[in-house]
Amino acid sequence: MRNENASYESLEPLFYPRSVAVLGASENPNKLGFIQVKALLDGKFAGEIYPINPKSQEIAGLTCFPALVNVPGHVDLAIFCVSAGQVQQSLEDCAKKKVKAAIIFASGYSETGEDGARQQKMIAEIARNNGIRLIGPNCVGLVNTINGLVGTFSPAVMSHPLQDQRAVGYVSQSGAFGVLTYMAAAQHGLTFNYFVSVGNEMDTEFADVVEYMIHDPKTKVISGYLEGAKDPVKLRRLAKEALDCNKPIIVMKTGRSSAGSRAAASHTGSLAGSDQIYDAFFKQTGIVRANDYEEIISFSKLFLSGKLPTGRKTVIITSSGGRGINEADRCEANGLHIIPLSEGTKAKIKQCIPSFASAANPIDLTAAASVTNPELFTAPLKALVEDPDVHNIIFTEFPMFWEGDNPHLQEFIHTCKQSDKFVLVTSFPLEGMSIPKGTPELEKNGIPVIPGNLSPIRSLAKLVEYSEKYRKNQILRDHHVPSKLEREETKQKLHTLLKPGAALSEFEASQLLAKYGVPTARKALAASSEEAVQHANSIGYPVVLKIDSNDIPHKTEANGIRLNIENDEEVKAAYSEILRSAKEYKPDAIINGVSVHEMLSKGTEVIVGVTKDPVFGPVIMFGLGGIFVETLKDISFRIAPLTRQDAAEMIEDIKAKAILKGVRGQAPVDVEAIIDVLMNISDLISDADGLIEELDINPMIAYEIGLKAADALIISSQPVQEKTEVRG
């Protein structure tokens, strides 16, 4: 029924209209037409409001117009507070006025049977022929808390104060359940930026709203209530787009039981389908499936902390042994691994907790921590953030009376911010005792606080799964295998790029490697701090900033690198610091700019290199990174060009090869991807015809699926000096 050419841009008048007309406006406070006008006023809608009623001259202090045609100027959105019998004529009036969008509350259409379906089809035809985007019918409307557009007859959505952070969109195939979820989220400090009840989806359906939110920069999480997908092909495509830009979609999909599935089909007219198939669809596409609305709330709050978990290994800190065990069971049941702590980490923890407390996992500080020594909650944290085997730290209790400026709280926050560990504070849901006073300060600094009744453990497990899916998707997405034509074009440019005796900048080296199919960290070159901020937001925080100059091949020596940058202000500061350091290090260096890189997640560091041997020519090197290459010299060599067997044997040659296969619970790395990289480097060296003196990819981060180059150095060969023969 929908316009095939319709796109997410055409929904803009629904979300951000400059003017709204209320058809069927009323002076009666008990009528829908008055409630809607009052809702727009109470929401402080940032636009013109035009009540329409031929019998009134003023409603709620606003001038009332007898008909839509009498409104001076344009009308972007019309809200229909009229009965089903008046909808068709009202829509025709909208067409004459060139209204761009409409919200239709009335029921009595496809949900009632064949006659209603025929009427709905006729209305949809009018809208399509006149380019009008519709929400509804049989819906409770649309709310935009950013511009005050309260396009709903349900006053409950405005019954809770709005939070400053509004970055979660919500779309629902159930109006009433959607409103309840909106209210529950608001009660727990989560304000949706958009709430959309799609009703019968006569024009705008669930996936259309998802698409709009994917492209909306104000939305960081897309959530919803789904009974059945009307356009699964589109939803699958959108799920991939959302995953590419790290914008999770979390939906509560009903119909797990046969009874629930039948009810969903009769309720929305959509085919709910097999629940097992939906489960597979969600896993395949990276859509997060919520079991209930609590998980939508807690997952969103966890994601908005700004950190993605780097793994499943989890430590619990508690002041109640019983609660610690209970939460440990919950973690294990949801795929979070409660790991035994190393002897070194336990020794560090024992130094700072009482002798009667336990340094095992869960770490039991005993009731003394919550009653007389709240500073003990901070004590084990420093040891845990230094342990590379720990990914997540869960506090099942926290000092209730620490204010935002408490020095212990500030120390706690500082420790968390300096680490990539995911820290979660949860609490037993007792009235008046579940939210610590320092919660606003904690959440402002990326440490979520979620009471136990919102299923935070289950939601953290879902965030871990999403993180794994996102990271694997990024690796696979960025792995481009060049075609024969691309290879030939690159080869032709290679000799121009490799100027004798000069080093490529790291940005140039990475671009060249990418053209040969070597996966590299996403990056962009910035010529100003403002441009750096734009690139950082496009890539997604956290990011790395590096000086880019052909004259400064070793950036660390020039103090030209900043890691783990979390926000726009840090980008601006790092940009200035890097330029200043580079100019002090080498005043005559030509600066290309500052490159902005994605901050790669932890994996296994390997090194790939090329050196030119005076006898054999180009030689390719492989080894593990870190201490293995710097201290133990655990590396292998083969002369270029390589066969695939050569590359495989290079990996087998290193002494620490077992690490690549997974040790101490670590997942094995993608050895085939390493072989691909070695083969691609061999191709690059062959095409260079001896023009490359040195090549260094260090580190390259290897994962369970794929790998990425974090840094690269390429130096061209010096021109060969012709020997002059001296004859006696």
XYZ file of C-alpha atoms in Angstrom:
728
model
C 0.000 0.000 0.000
C 2.925 2.330 0.636
C 4.576 4.600 -1.871
C 7.459 2.603 -3.327
C 9.541 5.768 -3.639
C 8.969 6.768 -0.010
C 12.098 6.999 2.091
C 13.058 7.874 5.618
C 13.433 11.555 4.642
C 9.711 11.690 3.876
C 9.016 10.917 7.557
C 10.659 14.160 8.662
C 7.301 16.071 8.799
C 6.023 13.428 11.223
C 8.915 13.933 13.629
C 9.873 17.570 13.045
C 6.894 19.481 11.634
C 7.032 23.276 11.638
C 3.275 23.439 12.068
C 0.536 21.108 13.312
C -3.193 21.227 12.650
C -5.530 19.411 15.070
C -8.608 18.264 13.138
C -11.592 17.837 15.416
C -10.228 20.182 18.093
C -12.682 20.824 20.917
C -13.391 23.273 23.744
C -14.622 20.404 25.917
C -11.781 19.361 28.306
C -13.050 15.784 28.236
C -12.898 15.454 24.455
C -9.994 13.997 22.529
C -9.719 17.187 20.459
C -9.054 19.309 23.551
C -6.684 16.786 25.155
C -4.570 16.795 21.990
C -4.323 20.582 21.748
C -3.470 20.801 25.454
C -0.810 18.075 25.055
C 0.958 20.102 22.362
C 0.869 23.196 24.567
C 2.052 21.341 27.667
C 4.833 19.737 25.656
C 5.947 23.220 24.550
C 5.819 22.226 20.888
C 8.369 24.246 18.941
C 6.064 25.240 16.091
C 2.656 26.613 15.135
C -0.502 24.917 16.455
C -3.768 25.294 14.498
C -6.980 23.941 16.110
C -9.633 23.139 13.460
C -13.339 23.301 14.384
C -16.118 25.163 12.481
C -18.020 25.856 15.729
C -15.227 27.418 17.817
C -13.197 30.590 17.566
C -10.671 29.867 20.300
C -9.468 26.674 22.009
C -7.021 26.640 24.942
C -6.063 30.211 24.141
C -5.304 29.479 20.472
C -7.132 30.880 17.468
C -9.389 28.191 16.007
C -10.007 27.903 12.255
C -13.263 26.598 10.726
C -11.459 24.420 8.157
C -7.991 23.389 7.179
C -8.140 25.512 4.046
C -8.549 28.622 6.217
C -5.189 28.178 7.945
C -2.740 30.839 6.759
C 0.534 29.349 5.567
C 1.692 25.746 5.308
C 0.666 22.827 7.486
C 3.230 20.040 7.790
C 1.342 17.644 10.058
C -2.342 17.013 10.688
C -3.515 15.095 13.769
C -6.915 13.480 13.230
C -9.061 13.672 16.373
C -12.092 12.580 14.354
C -14.147 9.388 14.019
C -13.464 6.753 11.372
C -16.389 8.053 9.321
C -14.769 11.482 9.011
C -11.229 10.333 8.189
C -11.607 10.096 4.403
C -12.993 13.632 4.007
C -10.365 14.976 6.414
C -7.607 13.312 4.389
C -8.966 14.822 1.184
C -8.876 18.224 2.890
C -5.237 17.559 3.779
C -4.503 16.775 0.132
C -5.965 20.118 -0.963
C -3.892 21.944 1.652
C -0.766 19.950 0.624
C -0.257 18.623 4.131
C 2.803 16.365 4.244
C 1.919 13.945 7.056
C -0.943 12.833 9.278
C -1.572 10.860 12.464
C -4.869 8.934 12.522
C -6.072 7.677 15.917
C -9.416 6.226 14.820
C -9.993 2.460 14.881
C -12.428 0.382 12.842
C -10.245 -0.605 9.892
C -8.317 -3.764 8.948
C -8.386 -5.005 12.546
C -12.192 -5.400 12.260
C -12.410 -7.547 9.106
C -12.821 -7.294 5.341
C -14.979 -4.147 5.262
C -12.544 -2.291 7.458
C -9.634 -3.524 5.341
C -11.297 -2.195 2.173
C -11.836 1.202 3.806
C -8.226 1.252 4.991
C -6.992 0.457 1.473
C -9.018 3.326 0.030
C -7.604 5.810 2.557
C -4.085 4.574 1.900
C -4.626 5.164 -1.822
C -5.597 8.794 -1.203
C -2.530 9.343 0.946
C -0.176 7.673 -1.548
C -1.527 9.641 -4.507
C -0.991 12.906 -2.631
C 2.368 12.167 -1.026
C 1.030 12.169 2.559
C 2.870 9.968 5.078
C 0.580 8.409 7.674
C 0.889 6.988 11.179
C -2.027 4.700 12.079
C -4.923 4.218 12.017
C -5.792 2.473 15.282
C -2.761 3.932 17.074
C -1.970 6.192 20.041
C 0.269 8.485 18.017
C 3.785 9.863 18.055
C 5.840 11.774 20.621
C 9.078 13.682 20.050
C 10.457 14.831 23.413
C 13.161 16.890 21.700
C 10.842 19.417 20.040
C 7.781 18.937 22.284
C 5.627 17.262 19.639
C 3.167 15.322 21.803
C 0.986 13.846 19.094
C -1.050 11.489 21.270
C -4.297 11.385 23.214
C -2.555 9.565 26.098
C -1.616 12.223 28.672
C 0.312 9.597 30.662
C 3.373 10.061 28.459
C 3.892 13.534 29.940
C 3.351 12.510 33.562
C 7.071 12.102 34.364
C 9.898 14.648 34.206
C 12.111 14.529 31.121
C 15.784 13.621 31.485
C 18.512 15.569 29.704
C 19.778 12.478 27.906
C 17.280 11.524 25.212
C 18.888 9.106 22.784
C 16.626 6.022 22.718
C 13.891 5.728 20.121
C 10.930 3.413 20.668
C 8.469 2.054 18.090
C 5.578 -0.226 19.008
C 2.990 -2.347 17.241
C 0.910 -2.133 20.426
C -0.278 1.295 21.497
C -1.214 0.581 25.108
C 1.808 -1.619 25.821
C 4.008 0.984 24.182
C 2.695 3.697 26.501
C 3.295 1.465 29.530
C 6.886 0.861 28.416
C 7.400 4.593 27.841
C 6.173 5.320 31.370
C 8.237 2.522 32.951
C 11.357 3.851 31.227
C 10.604 7.379 32.439
C 10.152 6.143 36.010
C 13.646 4.657 35.824
C 15.282 7.799 34.454
C 15.267 6.855 30.755
C 13.501 9.344 28.497
C 12.776 8.145 24.967
C 13.525 10.791 22.365
C 10.841 9.317 20.096
C 7.796 7.199 20.849
C 5.856 5.886 17.840
C 2.739 3.734 17.888
C 2.341 2.451 14.304
C -1.121 0.930 14.773
C -2.369 -0.851 11.631
C 0.709 0.270 9.665
C -1.456 1.434 6.774
C 1.478 3.449 5.405
C 4.351 3.833 7.854
C 5.303 0.466 9.312
C 7.693 -0.729 11.996
C 10.731 -1.001 9.701
C 10.145 2.498 8.259
C 10.468 4.030 11.723
C 13.559 1.930 12.413
C 15.080 3.269 9.188
C 14.369 6.859 10.213
C 16.035 6.298 13.594
C 19.106 4.697 11.999
C 19.680 7.889 10.022
C 18.782 10.183 12.920
C 21.950 11.443 14.652
C 20.048 12.055 17.903
C 19.186 8.354 18.293
C 21.819 5.972 19.718
C 19.575 2.995 20.539
C 16.517 1.784 18.608
C 14.007 -0.140 20.693
C 10.532 -1.458 20.191
C 7.697 -3.910 20.626
C 7.201 -6.267 17.667
C 4.437 -8.762 17.062
C 5.313 -9.602 13.465
C 7.550 -8.153 10.752
C 5.600 -6.966 7.711
C 8.746 -6.490 5.626
C 11.441 -8.880 6.917
C 13.685 -8.272 3.891
C 13.822 -4.564 4.662
C 14.253 -5.199 8.389
C 17.229 -7.451 7.661
C 18.862 -4.778 5.505
C 18.265 -2.159 8.176
C 19.687 -4.409 10.895
C 22.936 -4.593 8.898
C 22.991 -0.795 8.503
C 22.404 -0.338 12.228
C 25.153 -2.819 13.103
C 27.574 -1.064 10.743
C 27.119 2.226 12.605
C 26.996 0.703 16.124
C 23.361 1.592 16.728
C 21.782 -1.446 18.435
C 18.207 -2.481 17.735
C 16.569 -4.110 20.764
C 13.006 -5.374 20.440
C 10.579 -7.238 22.599
C 9.190 -9.818 20.162
C 6.027 -11.466 21.433
C 4.477 -14.707 20.272
C 6.917 -17.230 21.784
C 4.016 -19.524 22.636
C 1.492 -20.785 20.096
C -1.243 -18.888 21.952
C 0.814 -15.700 21.896
C 1.516 -16.135 18.208
C -2.180 -16.514 17.376
C -3.016 -13.432 19.437
C -0.321 -11.396 17.686
C -1.652 -12.346 14.255
C -5.206 -11.392 15.148
C -4.085 -8.188 16.866
C -1.978 -6.613 14.143
C -2.899 -8.522 11.025
C 0.752 -9.502 10.622
C 2.006 -13.068 10.381
C 3.988 -13.654 13.560
C 5.791 -16.673 12.113
C 7.745 -19.390 13.853
C 9.434 -18.145 16.999
C 12.483 -20.287 16.310
C 12.867 -18.600 12.943
C 12.623 -15.180 14.587
C 15.280 -16.208 17.093
C 17.564 -17.245 14.249
C 16.805 -14.019 12.374
C 17.730 -11.890 15.378
C 20.973 -13.773 16.006
C 21.924 -13.578 12.350
C 21.284 -9.857 12.030
C 22.496 -8.648 15.431
C 19.044 -7.507 16.589
C 18.865 -7.903 20.374
C 15.800 -9.754 21.597
C 14.416 -8.492 24.895
C 12.354 -10.833 27.039
C 10.406 -7.942 28.530
C 10.326 -4.165 28.710
C 12.728 -4.170 31.699
C 15.491 -5.414 29.425
C 14.835 -2.636 26.928
C 15.343 -0.126 29.733
C 18.435 -1.730 31.269
C 20.092 -2.610 27.941
C 19.637 0.972 26.747
C 21.112 2.395 29.946
C 24.067 0.000 29.693
C 24.762 0.923 26.069
C 24.453 4.651 26.743
C 27.328 4.340 29.212
C 29.555 4.681 26.149
C 31.555 1.458 26.557
C 31.156 -1.913 24.927
C 32.252 -4.983 26.922
C 35.389 -6.619 25.525
C 34.505 -10.150 26.667
C 32.555 -12.412 29.009
C 34.977 -12.801 31.934
C 33.252 -11.261 34.931
C 34.093 -10.426 38.538
C 31.523 -9.651 41.238
C 32.198 -7.364 44.216
C 29.640 -7.674 47.004
C 29.112 -7.005 50.698
C 26.829 -10.024 51.028
C 28.172 -13.507 50.379
C 24.717 -14.860 49.649
C 23.871 -12.111 47.184
C 27.254 -12.523 45.514
C 26.604 -16.233 44.979
C 23.093 -15.509 43.716
C 24.384 -13.004 41.150
C 27.214 -15.367 40.167
C 24.617 -18.038 39.385
C 22.672 -15.490 37.378
C 25.797 -14.500 35.428
C 26.730 -18.070 34.568
C 23.146 -18.849 33.527
C 23.321 -15.976 31.042
C 26.745 -16.734 29.586
C 28.893 -14.418 31.707
C 31.866 -16.340 33.084
C 32.691 -15.890 36.781
C 36.412 -16.576 36.492
C 38.857 -17.638 39.210
C 41.214 -14.744 39.880
C 44.948 -15.140 39.396
C 47.105 -15.462 42.514
C 48.729 -12.123 41.686
C 45.409 -10.293 41.535
C 44.142 -11.939 44.724
C 47.352 -10.953 46.528
C 46.857 -7.311 45.541
C 43.239 -7.392 46.725
C 44.148 -8.999 50.067
C 46.485 -6.103 50.785
C 43.597 -3.643 50.854
C 40.657 -5.538 52.387
C 40.186 -6.899 55.948
C 41.509 -10.352 56.762
C 37.983 -11.653 57.315
C 36.896 -10.596 53.789
C 37.276 -12.843 50.735
C 39.479 -12.047 47.723
C 38.008 -14.896 45.661
C 35.417 -14.257 42.947
C 32.809 -13.139 44.044
C 34.865 -10.762 46.188
C 33.016 -10.552 49.517
C 33.809 -7.344 51.414
C 31.304 -8.394 54.109
C 28.753 -6.140 55.776
C 31.579 -4.022 57.190
C 31.946 -2.358 53.814
C 28.347 -1.222 53.585
C 28.089 -0.204 57.242
C 31.412 1.150 58.514
C 33.993 1.053 55.698
C 32.399 2.077 52.376
C 35.847 2.962 50.985
C 36.424 -0.802 50.666
C 34.240 -0.767 47.549
C 36.993 1.145 45.754
C 39.917 -0.884 47.126
C 39.760 -4.057 44.929
C 38.967 -2.073 41.796
C 42.556 -0.993 41.121
C 43.806 -4.567 41.122
C 40.986 -5.741 38.852
C 41.476 -3.050 36.193
C 45.111 -4.137 35.901
C 44.164 -7.785 35.300
C 43.979 -8.493 31.538
C 41.766 -11.538 32.160
C 38.937 -9.405 33.591
C 36.380 -7.899 31.209
C 33.405 -6.949 33.409
C 33.148 -5.843 37.046
C 29.764 -5.949 38.772
C 29.082 -4.264 42.124
C 26.012 -5.820 43.742
C 25.985 -3.071 46.397
C 27.400 0.424 46.538
C 27.725 3.146 49.215
C 24.283 4.754 49.334
C 25.284 8.112 50.803
C 28.291 9.140 48.717
C 27.410 12.448 47.098
C 28.768 13.393 43.680
C 31.735 15.312 45.111
C 32.743 12.606 47.600
C 36.516 11.979 47.139
C 36.053 8.191 47.317
C 33.409 8.379 44.588
C 35.644 10.580 42.450
C 38.529 8.136 42.908
C 36.207 5.294 41.898
C 35.125 7.174 38.766
C 38.701 8.079 37.815
C 39.808 4.441 38.099
C 36.923 3.259 35.925
C 37.502 5.886 33.238
C 41.161 4.933 32.875
C 40.211 1.341 32.065
C 38.414 -0.508 29.273
C 36.653 -2.734 31.837
C 32.859 -2.548 31.812
C 31.759 -1.556 35.325
C 28.140 -1.990 36.397
C 26.553 -1.026 39.706
C 23.387 -2.928 40.524
C 21.463 -3.103 43.759
C 18.791 -5.047 45.576
C 15.450 -3.436 44.646
C 14.292 -2.110 48.015
C 12.170 1.020 48.042
C 14.295 4.035 48.887
C 17.489 1.953 49.024
C 18.198 0.924 45.429
C 19.587 4.162 43.958
C 22.788 5.583 45.548
C 22.971 9.359 45.916
C 26.017 9.428 43.649
C 24.112 7.832 40.746
C 23.889 10.989 38.566
C 27.651 11.499 38.862
C 28.347 7.823 38.131
C 26.080 7.693 35.086
C 27.422 11.012 33.768
C 30.851 9.366 33.746
C 29.791 6.180 31.979
C 29.108 3.906 34.983
C 25.515 2.622 34.777
C 23.492 2.110 37.958
C 20.585 -0.307 37.500
C 18.448 -1.874 40.256
C 18.062 -5.638 40.206
C 14.388 -5.601 39.252
C 15.364 -4.407 35.751
C 17.323 -7.599 34.917
C 20.723 -5.869 34.615
C 22.713 -9.132 34.531
C 20.667 -10.540 31.669
C 20.937 -7.234 29.834
C 24.708 -7.101 30.343
C 24.930 -10.568 28.797
C 22.916 -9.318 25.833
C 25.227 -6.307 25.519
C 28.231 -8.660 25.493
C 26.596 -10.676 22.699
C 25.846 -7.496 20.777
C 29.431 -6.323 21.255
C 30.767 -9.604 19.873
C 28.457 -9.360 16.862
C 29.368 -5.713 16.262
C 33.126 -6.283 16.438
C 32.987 -9.288 14.119
C 30.816 -7.319 11.704
C 33.310 -4.437 11.679
C 36.186 -6.780 10.901
C 34.337 -8.542 8.089
C 32.933 -5.286 6.692
C 36.329 -3.659 6.494
C 38.015 -6.653 4.857
C 37.990 -5.698 1.194
C 39.531 -8.097 -1.318
C 40.686 -6.120 -4.367
C 39.608 -7.209 -7.828
C 42.126 -7.876 -10.625
C 41.368 -4.464 -12.131
C 41.851 -2.736 -8.768
C 45.104 -4.652 -8.283
C 46.423 -3.526 -11.667
C 45.423 0.108 -11.073
C 47.056 0.038 -7.630
C 50.229 -1.442 -9.057
C 50.451 1.407 -11.574
C 50.145 4.003 -8.809
C 52.586 2.218 -6.544
C 55.750 3.399 -8.239
C 54.551 7.007 -8.172
C 53.780 6.800 -4.461
C 57.079 5.191 -3.428
C 59.545 8.065 -3.674
C 63.148 6.852 -3.278
C 64.401 6.892 0.296
C 61.216 8.420 1.719
C 58.767 7.076 4.287
C 55.061 7.033 3.609
C 52.943 8.641 6.253
C 51.032 6.150 8.383
C 47.789 7.232 6.734
C 49.263 6.672 3.243
C 50.718 3.314 4.303
C 47.359 2.169 5.652
C 45.578 3.207 2.464
C 48.098 1.268 0.394
C 47.729 -1.824 2.589
C 43.939 -1.606 2.343
C 44.181 -1.580 -1.461
C 46.015 -4.895 -1.197
C 43.293 -6.422 0.965
C 44.973 -5.950 4.333
C 42.252 -5.050 6.877
C 43.102 -1.796 8.652
C 41.532 0.237 11.434
C 38.970 2.688 10.086
C 40.490 6.122 9.864
C 40.186 9.576 8.330
C 42.586 12.500 7.981
C 41.662 15.811 9.619
C 43.060 19.243 8.794
C 41.350 20.976 11.733
C 40.069 20.118 15.191
C 36.488 20.564 13.957
C 37.092 18.096 11.143
C 38.676 15.687 13.646
C 35.499 15.859 15.758
C 33.366 15.091 12.682
C 35.524 12.080 11.815
C 35.456 10.845 15.424
C 31.664 10.956 15.507
C 31.467 9.170 12.163
C 33.878 6.429 13.261
C 32.429 6.198 16.787
C 34.060 6.714 20.177
C 36.515 5.809 21.557
C 39.075 6.867 18.941
C 42.829 7.295 18.526
C 44.505 10.447 17.181
C 47.912 10.321 15.467
C 50.169 12.868 13.815
C 50.390 12.216 10.077
C 53.641 13.262 8.465
C 56.047 11.634 6.042
C 58.817 13.296 8.045
C 57.782 11.674 11.356
C 57.636 7.894 10.768
C 58.004 7.120 14.495
C 55.060 8.918 16.058
C 55.669 7.752 19.634
C 59.045 9.482 19.740
C 57.324 12.718 18.743
C 54.619 12.252 21.403
C 52.233 12.250 18.455
C 49.649 9.681 19.566
C 46.639 9.914 21.905
C 44.674 6.774 22.760
C 41.170 6.042 24.021
C 39.667 9.471 23.350
C 36.057 9.443 24.547
C 34.346 12.679 23.462
C 34.436 15.805 21.305
C 36.269 17.964 23.858
C 39.009 15.360 24.282
C 39.410 15.235 20.481
C 39.910 18.995 20.281
C 42.446 18.972 23.118
C 44.350 15.986 21.699
C 44.441 17.541 18.237
C 46.146 20.684 19.565
C 48.555 18.737 21.802
C 49.648 16.435 18.964
C 50.365 19.304 16.565
C 52.320 21.167 19.239
C 54.384 18.087 20.137
C 55.143 17.306 16.490
C 56.333 20.837 15.757
C 58.551 20.808 18.836
C 59.963 17.406 17.842
C 60.695 18.360 14.234
C 60.028 22.024 13.405
C 60.676 21.576 9.673
C 58.389 18.542 9.285
C 55.604 18.813 6.727
C 52.404 17.956 8.579
C 49.636 16.345 6.500
C 47.173 16.588 9.365
C 46.024 14.437 12.260
C 44.499 11.048 11.497
C 41.512 9.839 13.498
C 41.396 6.042 13.979
C 38.925 3.662 15.525
C 40.132 2.359 18.893
C 40.504 -1.355 18.261
C 39.236 -3.775 20.876
C 41.672 -6.076 22.606
C 42.779 -9.199 20.797
C 46.021 -11.042 20.142
C 48.789 -8.760 18.884
C 50.862 -10.026 15.973
C 53.476 -8.337 13.812
C 54.019 -8.613 10.059
C 57.055 -7.055 8.446
C 59.302 -6.903 5.394
C 63.002 -6.224 5.222
C 65.372 -6.210 2.280
C 68.191 -8.717 2.554
C 71.314 -7.865 0.510
C 71.470 -11.439 -0.814
C 67.878 -12.718 -1.043
C 66.012 -9.438 -1.524
C 62.614 -8.927 0.162
C 62.060 -11.155 3.204
C 58.704 -11.385 5.009
C 58.590 -11.704 8.803
C 55.810 -12.857 11.161
C 55.576 -13.098 14.934
C 53.480 -12.411 17.990
C 53.548 -8.827 19.195
C 54.382 -7.368 22.591
C 57.100 -9.064 24.642
C 57.285 -11.993 22.218
C 58.830 -9.865 19.485
C 60.595 -7.262 21.641
C 62.177 -9.552 24.245
C 61.988 -13.145 23.059
C 62.486 -12.426 19.329
C 59.922 -15.157 18.617
C 59.617 -14.560 14.860
C 59.809 -16.476 11.585
C 61.004 -15.501 8.081
C 60.322 -16.510 4.502
C 61.684 -15.090 1.269
C 59.137 -13.371 -0.973
C 57.115 -14.306 -2.909
C 55.219 -16.698 -0.632
C 53.051 -19.681 -1.351
C 50.095 -20.324 0.925
C 52.007 -23.257 2.373
C 54.908 -20.890 3.151
C 52.562 -18.582 5.044
C 51.047 -21.444 7.046
C 54.503 -22.742 7.961
C 55.592 -19.271 9.134
C 52.819 -19.379 11.720
C 53.740 -22.922 12.797
C 57.413 -21.898 13.198
C 56.924 -19.510 16.120
C 57.394 -20.942 19.606
C 54.304 -19.254 21.040
C 51.962 -20.537 18.330
C 49.768 -22.144 21.024
C 48.595 -18.650 21.969
C 47.031 -18.333 18.524
C 45.065 -21.509 19.175
C 43.629 -20.211 22.445
C 44.968 -20.640 25.982
C 43.506 -20.007 29.454
C 40.007 -19.756 28.091
C 40.921 -17.314 25.316
C 39.259 -17.914 21.963
C 41.549 -19.019 19.116
C 42.412 -16.391 16.516
C 41.577 -16.480 12.829
C 44.731 -18.141 11.461
C 43.340 -18.181 7.922
C 42.995 -14.393 8.066
C 46.661 -14.135 9.099
C 47.634 -16.319 6.135
C 45.592 -14.056 3.844
C 47.474 -11.013 5.124
C 50.865 -12.661 4.584
C 49.858 -13.540 1.024
C 48.604 -10.003 0.382
C 51.873 -8.535 1.676
C 53.711 -10.903 -0.639
C 51.661 -9.537 -3.556
C 52.451 -5.965 -2.520
C 56.184 -6.668 -2.341
C 56.136 -8.354 -5.745
C 54.344 -5.403 -7.322
C 56.790 -2.958 -5.731
C 59.706 -4.415 -7.777
C 62.272 -3.779 -5.074
C 61.122 -0.234 -4.242
C 60.195 -1.099 -0.628
C 63.103 -1.124 1.810
C 61.115 -1.754 4.959
C 57.501 -2.530 5.885
C 56.193 -2.886 9.417
C 52.636 -3.638 10.550
C 52.839 -3.423 14.327
C 50.607 -4.201 15.963
C 48.063 -6.138 13.976
C 45.220 -7.252 16.252
C 43.986 -10.779 15.551
C 40.481 -11.862 16.634
C 38.401 -15.011 16.567
C 37.097 -13.767 13.224
C 39.381 -11.545 11.172
C 42.086 -9.098 12.172
C 43.029 -5.439 11.721
C 46.227 -3.463 11.315
C 46.489 -0.810 14.020
C 49.660 0.870 12.734
C 51.871 0.656 9.648
C 55.217 1.900 8.384
C 56.520 1.721 4.796
C 59.923 3.099 3.752
C 61.041 3.241 0.129
C 64.432 2.021 -1.042
C 67.291 4.364 -1.720
C 68.158 4.718 -5.403
C 70.812 2.255 -6.473
C 74.167 3.940 -7.063
C 75.815 2.853 -10.264
C 79.305 1.490 -9.714
C 82.090 3.128 -11.705
C 84.571 0.589 -12.951
C 88.174 1.724 -12.430
C 90.693 0.190 -14.784
C 94.326 0.117 -14.133
